[in-house]
PDB file of C-alpha atoms and ligand atoms in Angstrom:
ATOM      1  CA  MET V  23     135.317  73.024  92.035  1.00  0.00           C
ATOM      2  CA  ALA V  24     132.941  75.457  90.831  1.00  0.00           C
ATOM      3  CA  PHE V  25     132.622  79.187  92.223  1.00  0.00           C
ATOM      4  CA  GLY V  26     128.600  79.988  92.493  1.00  0.00           C
ATOM      5  CA  PHE V  27     127.657  83.046  94.033  1.00  0.00           C
ATOM      6  CA  ASP V  28     124.618  84.421  95.831  1.00  0.00           C
ATOM      7  CA  ALA V  29     123.177  87.460  93.977  1.00  0.00           C
ATOM      8  CA  SER V  30     121.693  88.670  97.059  1.00  0.00           C
ATOM      9  CA  ALA V  31     124.941  88.215  99.327  1.00  0.00           C
ATOM     10  CA  VAL V  32     126.625  90.449  96.792  1.00  0.00           C
ATOM     11  CA  ARG V  33     124.157  93.456  96.881  1.00  0.00           C
ATOM     12  CA  VAL V  34     124.426  93.264 100.425  1.00  0.00           C
ATOM     13  CA  PHE V  35     128.394  93.432 100.645  1.00  0.00           C
ATOM     14  CA  LEU V  36     128.059  95.904  97.345  1.00  0.00           C
ATOM     15  CA  GLY V  37     125.637  97.835  99.852  1.00  0.00           C
ATOM     16  CA  ILE V  38     123.049  98.080  97.483  1.00  0.00           C
ATOM     17  CA  THR V  39     120.421  96.357  99.990  1.00  0.00           C
ATOM     18  CA  PRO V  40     120.807  96.294 103.835  1.00  0.00           C
ATOM     19  CA  PRO V  41     121.124  92.791 105.019  1.00  0.00           C
ATOM     20  CA  LEU V  42     117.790  90.950 105.770  1.00  0.00           C
ATOM     21  CA  ASP V  43     116.537  90.789 109.429  1.00  0.00           C
ATOM     22  CA  VAL V  44     114.668  87.412 108.261  1.00  0.00           C
ATOM     23  CA  PRO V  45     115.622  84.426 105.870  1.00  0.00           C
ATOM     24  CA  TYR V  46     112.917  83.751 103.247  1.00  0.00           C
ATOM     25  CA  VAL V  47     110.493  80.907 103.983  1.00  0.00           C
ATOM     26  CA  GLY V  48     107.196  80.562 102.814  1.00  0.00           C
ATOM     27  CA  THR V  49     104.019  80.253 104.638  1.00  0.00           C
ATOM     28  CA  ARG V  50     102.179  76.895 103.673  1.00  0.00           C
ATOM     29  CA  SER V  51      98.580  77.708 102.195  1.00  0.00           C
ATOM     30  CA  ALA V  52      96.488  76.142 105.233  1.00  0.00           C
ATOM     31  CA  MET V  53      98.360  78.784 107.394  1.00  0.00           C
ATOM     32  CA  VAL V  54      97.673  81.596 104.926  1.00  0.00           C
ATOM     33  CA  ASP V  55      94.012  80.831 104.988  1.00  0.00           C
ATOM     34  CA  ALA V  56      94.217  80.864 108.781  1.00  0.00           C
ATOM     35  CA  MET V  57      95.738  84.357 108.735  1.00  0.00           C
ATOM     36  CA  LEU V  58      93.261  86.094 106.537  1.00  0.00           C
ATOM     37  CA  ASP V  59      90.130  84.099 108.411  1.00  0.00           C
ATOM     38  CA  MET V  60      91.211  85.419 111.966  1.00  0.00           C
ATOM     39  CA  ALA V  61      91.897  88.777 110.637  1.00  0.00           C
ATOM     40  CA  GLU V  62      88.538  88.667 109.073  1.00  0.00           C
ATOM     41  CA  VAL V  63      90.089  89.712 105.667  1.00  0.00           C
ATOM     42  CA  GLY V  64      87.249  91.233 103.517  1.00  0.00           C
ATOM     43  CA  PRO V  65      86.994  93.513  99.803  1.00  0.00           C
ATOM     44  CA  SER V  66      87.351  96.657 101.859  1.00  0.00           C
ATOM     45  CA  ASP V  67      90.296  96.136 103.562  1.00  0.00           C
ATOM     46  CA  TYR V  68      93.938  97.259 102.630  1.00  0.00           C
ATOM     47  CA  VAL V  69      96.898  94.770 103.686  1.00  0.00           C
ATOM     48  CA  ILE V  70     100.015  95.233 104.169  1.00  0.00           C
ATOM     49  CA  ASP V  71     102.298  92.270 104.015  1.00  0.00           C
ATOM     50  CA  LEU V  72     105.674  92.961 105.510  1.00  0.00           C
ATOM     51  CA  GLY V  73     108.604  90.943 104.366  1.00  0.00           C
ATOM     52  CA  THR V  74     105.813  89.558 101.189  1.00  0.00           C
ATOM     53  CA  GLY V  75     108.616  87.228  99.739  1.00  0.00           C
ATOM     54  CA  ASP V  76     106.834  85.795  96.709  1.00  0.00           C
ATOM     55  CA  GLY V  77     103.622  87.608  97.872  1.00  0.00           C
ATOM     56  CA  ARG V  78     101.601  84.428  98.580  1.00  0.00           C
ATOM     57  CA  ILE V  79      99.574  85.871 101.779  1.00  0.00           C
ATOM     58  CA  LEU V  80      98.694  89.312  99.972  1.00  0.00           C
ATOM     59  CA  ILE V  81      97.814  87.737  96.589  1.00  0.00           C
ATOM     60  CA  ALA V  82      95.684  85.187  98.888  1.00  0.00           C
ATOM     61  CA  ALA V  83      94.248  88.461 100.663  1.00  0.00           C
ATOM     62  CA  ALA V  84      93.147  89.803  96.983  1.00  0.00           C
ATOM     63  CA  LEU V  85      92.275  86.438  95.151  1.00  0.00           C
ATOM     64  CA  ASP V  86      90.167  84.846  98.081  1.00  0.00           C
ATOM     65  CA  ARG V  87      89.163  88.171  99.576  1.00  0.00           C
ATOM     66  CA  GLY V  88      88.960  90.815  97.388  1.00  0.00           C
ATOM     67  CA  ALA V  89      91.156  92.406  99.365  1.00  0.00           C
ATOM     68  CA  GLY V  90      93.846  95.554  98.109  1.00  0.00           C
ATOM     69  CA  GLY V  91      97.425  96.305  99.441  1.00  0.00           C
ATOM     70  CA  LEU V  92     101.116  96.298  99.371  1.00  0.00           C
ATOM     71  CA  GLY V  93     104.040  93.866  99.980  1.00  0.00           C
ATOM     72  CA  VAL V  94     106.869  94.830 100.565  1.00  0.00           C
ATOM     73  CA  ASP V  95     110.462  92.934 100.858  1.00  0.00           C
ATOM     74  CA  LEU V  96     113.821  93.823 100.379  1.00  0.00           C
ATOM     75  CA  ASP V  97     115.005  90.684  97.730  1.00  0.00           C
ATOM     76  CA  PRO V  98     114.324  92.111  94.787  1.00  0.00           C
ATOM     77  CA  SER V  99     114.114  88.591  92.980  1.00  0.00           C
ATOM     78  CA  LEU V 100     111.220  87.674  95.266  1.00  0.00           C
ATOM     79  CA  ILE V 101     109.263  91.091  94.428  1.00  0.00           C
ATOM     80  CA  ASP V 102     109.930  90.081  90.850  1.00  0.00           C
ATOM     81  CA  ASP V 103     108.064  87.077  91.397  1.00  0.00           C
ATOM     82  CA  ALA V 104     104.970  88.332  93.329  1.00  0.00           C
ATOM     83  CA  LYS V 105     104.482  90.760  90.467  1.00  0.00           C
ATOM     84  CA  ALA V 106     104.635  88.405  87.898  1.00  0.00           C
ATOM     85  CA  GLU V 107     102.151  86.316  89.916  1.00  0.00           C
ATOM     86  CA  ALA V 108      99.834  89.277  90.696  1.00  0.00           C
ATOM     87  CA  ASP V 109      99.909  89.747  87.131  1.00  0.00           C
ATOM     88  CA  ARG V 110      99.093  86.403  85.798  1.00  0.00           C
ATOM     89  CA  LEU V 111      96.486  86.287  88.182  1.00  0.00           C
ATOM     90  CA  GLY V 112      94.868  89.894  87.181  1.00  0.00           C
ATOM     91  CA  LEU V 113      95.122  91.249  90.316  1.00  0.00           C
ATOM     92  CA  SER V 114      97.687  94.107  89.467  1.00  0.00           C
ATOM     93  CA  ASP V 115      95.232  97.117  89.720  1.00  0.00           C
ATOM     94  CA  ARG V 116      94.428  95.717  93.581  1.00  0.00           C
ATOM     95  CA  VAL V 117      98.014  94.858  94.816  1.00  0.00           C
ATOM     96  CA  ALA V 118     101.251  96.466  94.572  1.00  0.00           C
ATOM     97  CA  PHE V 119     104.596  95.174  95.273  1.00  0.00           C
ATOM     98  CA  ARG V 120     107.790  97.045  96.508  1.00  0.00           C
ATOM     99  CA  GLU V 121     111.052  96.461  97.173  1.00  0.00           C
ATOM    100  CA  GLN V 122     111.376  98.360 100.383  1.00  0.00           C
ATOM    101  CA  ASP V 123     112.774  97.759 103.902  1.00  0.00           C
ATOM    102  CA  LEU V 124     109.638  97.040 106.123  1.00  0.00           C
ATOM    103  CA  PHE V 125     111.037  99.215 108.531  1.00  0.00           C
ATOM    104  CA  ASP V 126     110.690 102.588 106.232  1.00  0.00           C
ATOM    105  CA  THR V 127     107.340 101.286 105.443  1.00  0.00           C
ATOM    106  CA  SER V 128     104.451 103.607 106.046  1.00  0.00           C
ATOM    107  CA  LEU V 129     101.577 101.444 108.160  1.00  0.00           C
ATOM    108  CA  GLN V 130      99.310 104.079 108.533  1.00  0.00           C
ATOM    109  CA  ASP V 131      96.875 102.968 105.568  1.00  0.00           C
ATOM    110  CA  ALA V 132      96.887  99.389 106.752  1.00  0.00           C
ATOM    111  CA  ASP V 133      93.171  97.484 107.957  1.00  0.00           C
ATOM    112  CA  VAL V 134      95.528  94.374 108.250  1.00  0.00           C
ATOM    113  CA  VAL V 135      99.326  94.038 108.752  1.00  0.00           C
ATOM    114  CA  THR V 136     100.544  90.272 107.735  1.00  0.00           C
ATOM    115  CA  MET V 137     103.796  89.107 108.676  1.00  0.00           C
ATOM    116  CA  PHE V 138     106.024  86.056 109.199  1.00  0.00           C
ATOM    117  CA  LEU V 139     109.557  87.810 110.619  1.00  0.00           C
ATOM    118  CA  LEU V 140     110.949  86.558 113.804  1.00  0.00           C
ATOM    119  CA  PRO V 141     110.143  87.632 117.540  1.00  0.00           C
ATOM    120  CA  SER V 142     112.995  89.988 117.647  1.00  0.00           C
ATOM    121  CA  VAL V 143     111.341  91.834 114.557  1.00  0.00           C
ATOM    122  CA  ASN V 144     108.441  91.738 116.006  1.00  0.00           C
ATOM    123  CA  LEU V 145     109.583  93.207 119.241  1.00  0.00           C
ATOM    124  CA  ARG V 146     110.912  96.347 117.021  1.00  0.00           C
ATOM    125  CA  LEU V 147     107.939  96.720 115.263  1.00  0.00           C
ATOM    126  CA  ARG V 148     105.054  96.550 118.248  1.00  0.00           C
ATOM    127  CA  PRO V 149     105.674 100.249 119.051  1.00  0.00           C
ATOM    128  CA  ARG V 150     104.495 101.288 115.557  1.00  0.00           C
ATOM    129  CA  LEU V 151     101.869  98.624 115.321  1.00  0.00           C
ATOM    130  CA  LEU V 152     100.382  99.834 118.532  1.00  0.00           C
ATOM    131  CA  ASP V 153     100.280 103.261 117.157  1.00  0.00           C
ATOM    132  CA  LEU V 154      97.785 102.372 114.256  1.00  0.00           C
ATOM    133  CA  GLU V 155      94.125 103.325 114.293  1.00  0.00           C
ATOM    134  CA  PRO V 156      92.139 101.030 116.632  1.00  0.00           C
ATOM    135  CA  GLY V 157      90.923  98.151 115.449  1.00  0.00           C
ATOM    136  CA  THR V 158      93.668  97.770 112.822  1.00  0.00           C
ATOM    137  CA  ARG V 159      94.163  93.952 112.485  1.00  0.00           C
ATOM    138  CA  ILE V 160      97.695  92.321 112.444  1.00  0.00           C
ATOM    139  CA  VAL V 161      98.138  88.859 112.379  1.00  0.00           C
ATOM    140  CA  SER V 162     101.722  86.778 112.480  1.00  0.00           C
ATOM    141  CA  ASN V 163     103.026  83.532 111.571  1.00  0.00           C
ATOM    142  CA  ARG V 164     104.492  81.428 114.261  1.00  0.00           C
ATOM    143  CA  PHE V 165     106.151  84.452 116.410  1.00  0.00           C
ATOM    144  CA  ASP V 166     104.285  86.402 118.866  1.00  0.00           C
ATOM    145  CA  MET V 167     104.511  89.792 120.273  1.00  0.00           C
ATOM    146  CA  GLY V 168     106.075  89.554 123.546  1.00  0.00           C
ATOM    147  CA  GLU V 169     104.109  90.800 126.633  1.00  0.00           C
ATOM    148  CA  TRP V 170     101.335  91.829 123.902  1.00  0.00           C
ATOM    149  CA  ARG V 171      99.276  89.480 124.570  1.00  0.00           C
ATOM    150  CA  ALA V 172      97.496  88.063 121.230  1.00  0.00           C
ATOM    151  CA  ASP V 173      93.542  88.511 121.031  1.00  0.00           C
ATOM    152  CA  ALA V 174      93.201  84.876 119.493  1.00  0.00           C
ATOM    153  CA  VAL V 175      95.900  82.243 118.547  1.00  0.00           C
ATOM    154  CA  ARG V 176      95.199  79.471 116.475  1.00  0.00           C
ATOM    155  CA  GLU V 177      96.983  76.011 115.855  1.00  0.00           C
ATOM    156  CA  VAL V 178      97.616  75.004 112.299  1.00  0.00           C
ATOM    157  CA  ARG V 179      99.910  71.518 111.832  1.00  0.00           C
ATOM    158  CA  GLY V 180     101.963  72.406 114.769  1.00  0.00           C
ATOM    159  CA  TYR V 181     102.595  76.192 113.954  1.00  0.00           C
ATOM    160  CA  SER V 182     100.385  78.906 115.532  1.00  0.00           C
ATOM    161  CA  ALA V 183      99.212  81.734 113.992  1.00  0.00           C
ATOM    162  CA  TYR V 184      98.461  85.061 116.260  1.00  0.00           C
ATOM    163  CA  LEU V 185      95.894  87.916 115.759  1.00  0.00           C
ATOM    164  CA  TRP V 186      95.875  91.124 117.452  1.00  0.00           C
ATOM    165  CA  ILE V 187      93.825  94.086 117.336  1.00  0.00           C
ATOM    166  CA  VAL V 188      95.006  97.277 118.306  1.00  0.00           C
ATOM    167  CA  PRO V 189      93.498  98.685 121.192  1.00  0.00           C
ATOM    168  CA  ALA V 190      92.234 102.536 121.963  1.00  0.00           C
ATOM    169  CA  GLN V 191      94.086 104.356 124.513  1.00  0.00           C
ATOM    170  CA  VAL V 192      91.761 104.844 127.115  1.00  0.00           C
ATOM    171  CA  ALA V 193      94.366 105.216 130.778  1.00  0.00           C
ATOM    172  CA  GLY V 194      93.256 108.114 132.285  1.00  0.00           C
ATOM    173  CA  LEU V 195      90.281 109.605 133.851  1.00  0.00           C
ATOM    174  CA  TRP V 196      86.458 109.659 132.777  1.00  0.00           C
ATOM    175  CA  ARG V 197      83.649 110.912 133.700  1.00  0.00           C
ATOM    176  CA  LEU V 198      80.709 108.417 132.944  1.00  0.00           C
ATOM    177  CA  GLU V 199      77.173 110.254 133.600  1.00  0.00           C
ATOM    178  CA  PHE V 200      74.186 107.701 134.309  1.00  0.00           C
ATOM    179  CA  GLU V 201      70.964 108.160 135.642  1.00  0.00           C
ATOM    180  CA  GLY V 202      71.268 111.196 136.991  1.00  0.00           C
ATOM    181  CA  LYS V 203      74.920 109.965 138.740  1.00  0.00           C
ATOM    182  CA  SER V 204      78.404 111.253 137.597  1.00  0.00           C
ATOM    183  CA  ILE V 205      81.147 108.658 138.009  1.00  0.00           C
ATOM    184  CA  ALA V 206      84.519 109.101 138.327  1.00  0.00           C
ATOM    185  CA  LEU V 207      86.716 106.607 136.291  1.00  0.00           C
ATOM    186  CA  ASP V 208      90.163 106.132 136.633  1.00  0.00           C
ATOM    187  CA  LEU V 209      91.555 103.741 133.935  1.00  0.00           C
ATOM    188  CA  GLU V 210      94.736 102.251 133.660  1.00  0.00           C
ATOM    189  CA  GLN V 211      95.839 100.142 130.655  1.00  0.00           C
ATOM    190  CA  SER V 212      98.384  97.684 129.643  1.00  0.00           C
ATOM    191  CA  PHE V 213      97.722  96.858 125.826  1.00  0.00           C
ATOM    192  CA  GLN V 214      94.663  95.505 125.774  1.00  0.00           C
ATOM    193  CA  ASP V 215      93.957  94.893 129.559  1.00  0.00           C
ATOM    194  CA  VAL V 216      92.036  97.840 131.358  1.00  0.00           C
ATOM    195  CA  SER V 217      91.847  98.162 135.085  1.00  0.00           C
ATOM    196  CA  GLY V 218      91.242 100.816 137.866  1.00  0.00           C
ATOM    197  CA  THR V 219      88.605 101.927 139.994  1.00  0.00           C
ATOM    198  CA  ALA V 220      85.296 103.131 139.587  1.00  0.00           C
ATOM    199  CA  LEU V 221      83.957 106.278 142.495  1.00  0.00           C
ATOM    200  CA  ILE V 222      80.252 105.709 142.751  1.00  0.00           C
ATOM    201  CA  ASP V 223      78.400 108.005 145.943  1.00  0.00           C
ATOM    202  CA  GLY V 224      81.687 108.071 147.422  1.00  0.00           C
ATOM    203  CA  GLN V 225      82.557 103.897 147.158  1.00  0.00           C
ATOM    204  CA  SER V 226      85.501 102.792 145.187  1.00  0.00           C
ATOM    205  CA  GLN V 227      84.841  99.783 143.144  1.00  0.00           C
ATOM    206  CA  ALA V 228      87.496  98.198 140.969  1.00  0.00           C
ATOM    207  CA  VAL V 229      86.732  97.988 136.888  1.00  0.00           C
ATOM    208  CA  THR V 230      88.444  95.431 134.615  1.00  0.00           C
ATOM    209  CA  SER V 231      88.105  95.300 131.223  1.00  0.00           C
ATOM    210  CA  ILE V 232      89.372  93.843 127.571  1.00  0.00           C
ATOM    211  CA  LEU V 233      89.402  96.042 125.032  1.00  0.00           C
ATOM    212  CA  LYS V 234      88.485  95.130 121.687  1.00  0.00           C
ATOM    213  CA  GLY V 235      89.814  97.794 119.174  1.00  0.00           C
ATOM    214  CA  ASN V 236      87.830 100.987 120.288  1.00  0.00           C
ATOM    215  CA  ARG V 237      85.137  98.622 122.107  1.00  0.00           C
ATOM    216  CA  LEU V 238      85.091  98.594 125.522  1.00  0.00           C
ATOM    217  CA  ARG V 239      82.850  96.512 127.930  1.00  0.00           C
ATOM    218  CA  PHE V 240      82.818  96.464 131.830  1.00  0.00           C
ATOM    219  CA  GLY V 241      80.220  96.058 134.638  1.00  0.00           C
ATOM    220  CA  LEU V 242      79.469  98.045 137.654  1.00  0.00           C
ATOM    221  CA  GLU V 243      77.462  97.457 141.144  1.00  0.00           C
ATOM    222  CA  PHE V 244      74.755 100.050 142.187  1.00  0.00           C
ATOM    223  CA  GLY V 245      73.285  98.092 145.173  1.00  0.00           C
ATOM    224  CA  GLU V 246      71.623  94.484 144.220  1.00  0.00           C
ATOM    225  CA  GLU V 247      72.197  95.702 140.649  1.00  0.00           C
ATOM    226  CA  ARG V 248      74.733  94.913 138.053  1.00  0.00           C
ATOM    227  CA  ARG V 249      75.063  97.326 134.985  1.00  0.00           C
ATOM    228  CA  VAL V 250      76.951  96.746 131.770  1.00  0.00           C
ATOM    229  CA  PHE V 251      78.336  99.717 130.065  1.00  0.00           C
ATOM    230  CA  GLU V 252      79.794  98.587 126.644  1.00  0.00           C
ATOM    231  CA  GLY V 253      80.352 100.920 123.923  1.00  0.00           C
ATOM    232  CA  GLU V 254      83.252 102.541 121.711  1.00  0.00           C
ATOM    233  CA  ILE V 255      85.788 104.855 122.211  1.00  0.00           C
ATOM    234  CA  GLN V 256      85.931 107.688 120.003  1.00  0.00           C
ATOM    235  CA  GLY V 257      88.468 110.438 120.829  1.00  0.00           C
ATOM    236  CA  ASP V 258      87.894 111.705 124.063  1.00  0.00           C
ATOM    237  CA  ALA V 259      84.247 110.161 124.242  1.00  0.00           C
ATOM    238  CA  PHE V 260      83.168 106.462 125.501  1.00  0.00           C
ATOM    239  CA  MET V 261      79.905 105.901 124.120  1.00  0.00           C
ATOM    240  CA  PRO V 262      77.054 103.227 123.866  1.00  0.00           C
ATOM    241  CA  THR V 263      76.359 101.196 120.965  1.00  0.00           C
ATOM    242  CA  ASP V 264      72.903 100.758 121.678  1.00  0.00           C
ATOM    243  CA  ASP V 265      70.443 103.065 122.988  1.00  0.00           C
ATOM    244  CA  ALA V 266      71.621 102.857 126.256  1.00  0.00           C
ATOM    245  CA  ASP V 267      71.171 106.212 128.122  1.00  0.00           C
ATOM    246  CA  TRP V 268      74.638 107.137 129.684  1.00  0.00           C
ATOM    247  CA  LEU V 269      77.709 108.683 128.338  1.00  0.00           C
ATOM    248  CA  ALA V 270      81.670 108.768 129.696  1.00  0.00           C
ATOM    249  CA  GLU V 271      84.288 111.699 128.966  1.00  0.00           C
ATOM    250  CA  ARG V 272      87.522 112.174 129.163  1.00  0.00           C
ATOM    251  CA  ILE V 273      88.766 114.657 131.901  1.00  0.00           C
ATOM    252  CA  PRO V 274      91.906 116.452 130.561  1.00  0.00           C
ATOM    253  CA  GLU V 275      94.596 116.183 132.853  1.00  0.00           C
TER     254      GLU V 275
HETATM  255  C1  LIG P  21     109.899  84.055 106.277  1.00  0.00           C
HETATM  256  S1  LIG P  21     109.946  85.239 105.097  1.00  0.00           S
HETATM  257  C2  LIG P  21     108.288  85.250 104.945  1.00  0.00           C
HETATM  258  C3  LIG P  21     107.670  85.287 103.481  1.00  0.00           C
HETATM  259  C4  LIG P  21     106.248  85.379 102.994  1.00  0.00           C
HETATM  260  N1  LIG P  21     105.730  86.689 104.044  1.00  0.00           N
HETATM  261  C5  LIG P  21     105.376  84.304 103.737  1.00  0.00           C
HETATM  262  O1  LIG P  21     104.692  84.169 104.451  1.00  0.00           O
HETATM  263  O2  LIG P  21     105.428  83.336 102.607  1.00  0.00           O
HETATM  264  C6  LIG P  21     110.549  86.334 105.642  1.00  0.00           C
HETATM  265  C7  LIG P  21     110.615  87.425 104.284  1.00  0.00           C
HETATM  266  O3  LIG P  21     111.170  88.977 105.011  1.00  0.00           O
HETATM  267  C8  LIG P  21     111.945  89.398 104.217  1.00  0.00           C
HETATM  268  N2  LIG P  21     112.635  90.579 104.825  1.00  0.00           N
HETATM  269  C9  LIG P  21     113.518  90.287 105.620  1.00  0.00           C
HETATM  270  N3  LIG P  21     114.033  91.725 105.954  1.00  0.00           N
HETATM  271  C10 LIG P  21     113.418  92.190 105.849  1.00  0.00           C
HETATM  272  C11 LIG P  21     113.320  93.822 105.562  1.00  0.00           C
HETATM  273  N4  LIG P  21     114.331  94.623 106.811  1.00  0.00           N
HETATM  274  N5  LIG P  21     112.483  94.539 105.015  1.00  0.00           N
HETATM  275  C12 LIG P  21     111.812  93.980 104.051  1.00  0.00           C
HETATM  276  N6  LIG P  21     111.674  92.598 103.879  1.00  0.00           N
HETATM  277  C13 LIG P  21     112.786  92.075 104.785  1.00  0.00           C
HETATM  278  C14 LIG P  21     112.662  88.362 103.611  1.00  0.00           C
HETATM  279  O4  LIG P  21     113.342  88.502 102.071  1.00  0.00           O
HETATM  280  C15 LIG P  21     111.870  87.098 103.427  1.00  0.00           C
HETATM  281  O5  LIG P  21     111.456  87.170 102.019  1.00  0.00           O
END
C-alpha cells in the first residue's frame, strides 16, 4: 500500500498556513462571464478576488474587460498556477496574486469584490463589505449574504450568481429644502432598504426607497401632485442628479 501525503495538509499541520475556510472548486466559465457582466467590470476597475484559486475570475476580468486587481488564496500551488497563467497571457502588469488569508486582505481599494466561498464565510465578510465605498460591487458564485438581499440574481446552469451594491449610510434626520418648504425627513435603513417619514406642512407622510450605492430615489405627495426626488448621497448632502432645485442636508444628531 502506497502512502501519499497532501502537501497543503502538512503545511497546515506544521502551522505554516492556516486551514482553508473553503475547499477548492473552480467556477465554470459561463458563471465567470455572468459574474463579471453583473458587476459591469470595465477597464477602470480594480477587482479583488477573495479565494482566487487558479485566478480564473481575475484573469478573465483582466483579459476580457481590461480590469486590474489582486487575487488572494491560502493555497500556494494555486497561487503559482494563477501567476503562471497571468504571465503566459501577458497580464502580470495588471493583476497580482498573493498567498494571503482573505480575512487579512484590505478591501478598501476594491471597485469590485468577487468570491466563490461559503455562506458562513460570506456572513463573516459582510460587515467589512458593507463598510466599503458606496457603489462598490460585490459578486458571489452560488452563495448569498443572508439578510443582505442581493440587488440582482442570475441563474447560470442551475446555480445562482449574486450581485450587491454597497449602499451609502442614510439613516438619520435630513432637512429637504424644496420650493421654499423645509421638509424634515427621518430615515431608517436596513442594508439597501430605506423607510421613514417626511413631515410636510405639519403632515406626516411615509417614505420608502431602495438605495443603489449612493443613489436614492423617493416620491412625496404635495396635494394632488407627486414629486420624485432622485439624487446622490455625498457625505452629509443629498443632491439632485439633474438640475432640479432642491437640496437635502443631514441634520447632526
Ligand atoms: C471554491 S474555491 C474558489 C476558487 C476560485 N475563486 C474560483 O471561483 O474558481 C475557494 C478558494 O478559497 C481558498 N481559500 C479558502 N480559505 C481561504 C482563506 N481564509 N483565505 C484565502 N483563500 C482561502 C481556497 O484555497 C480555494 O482556492
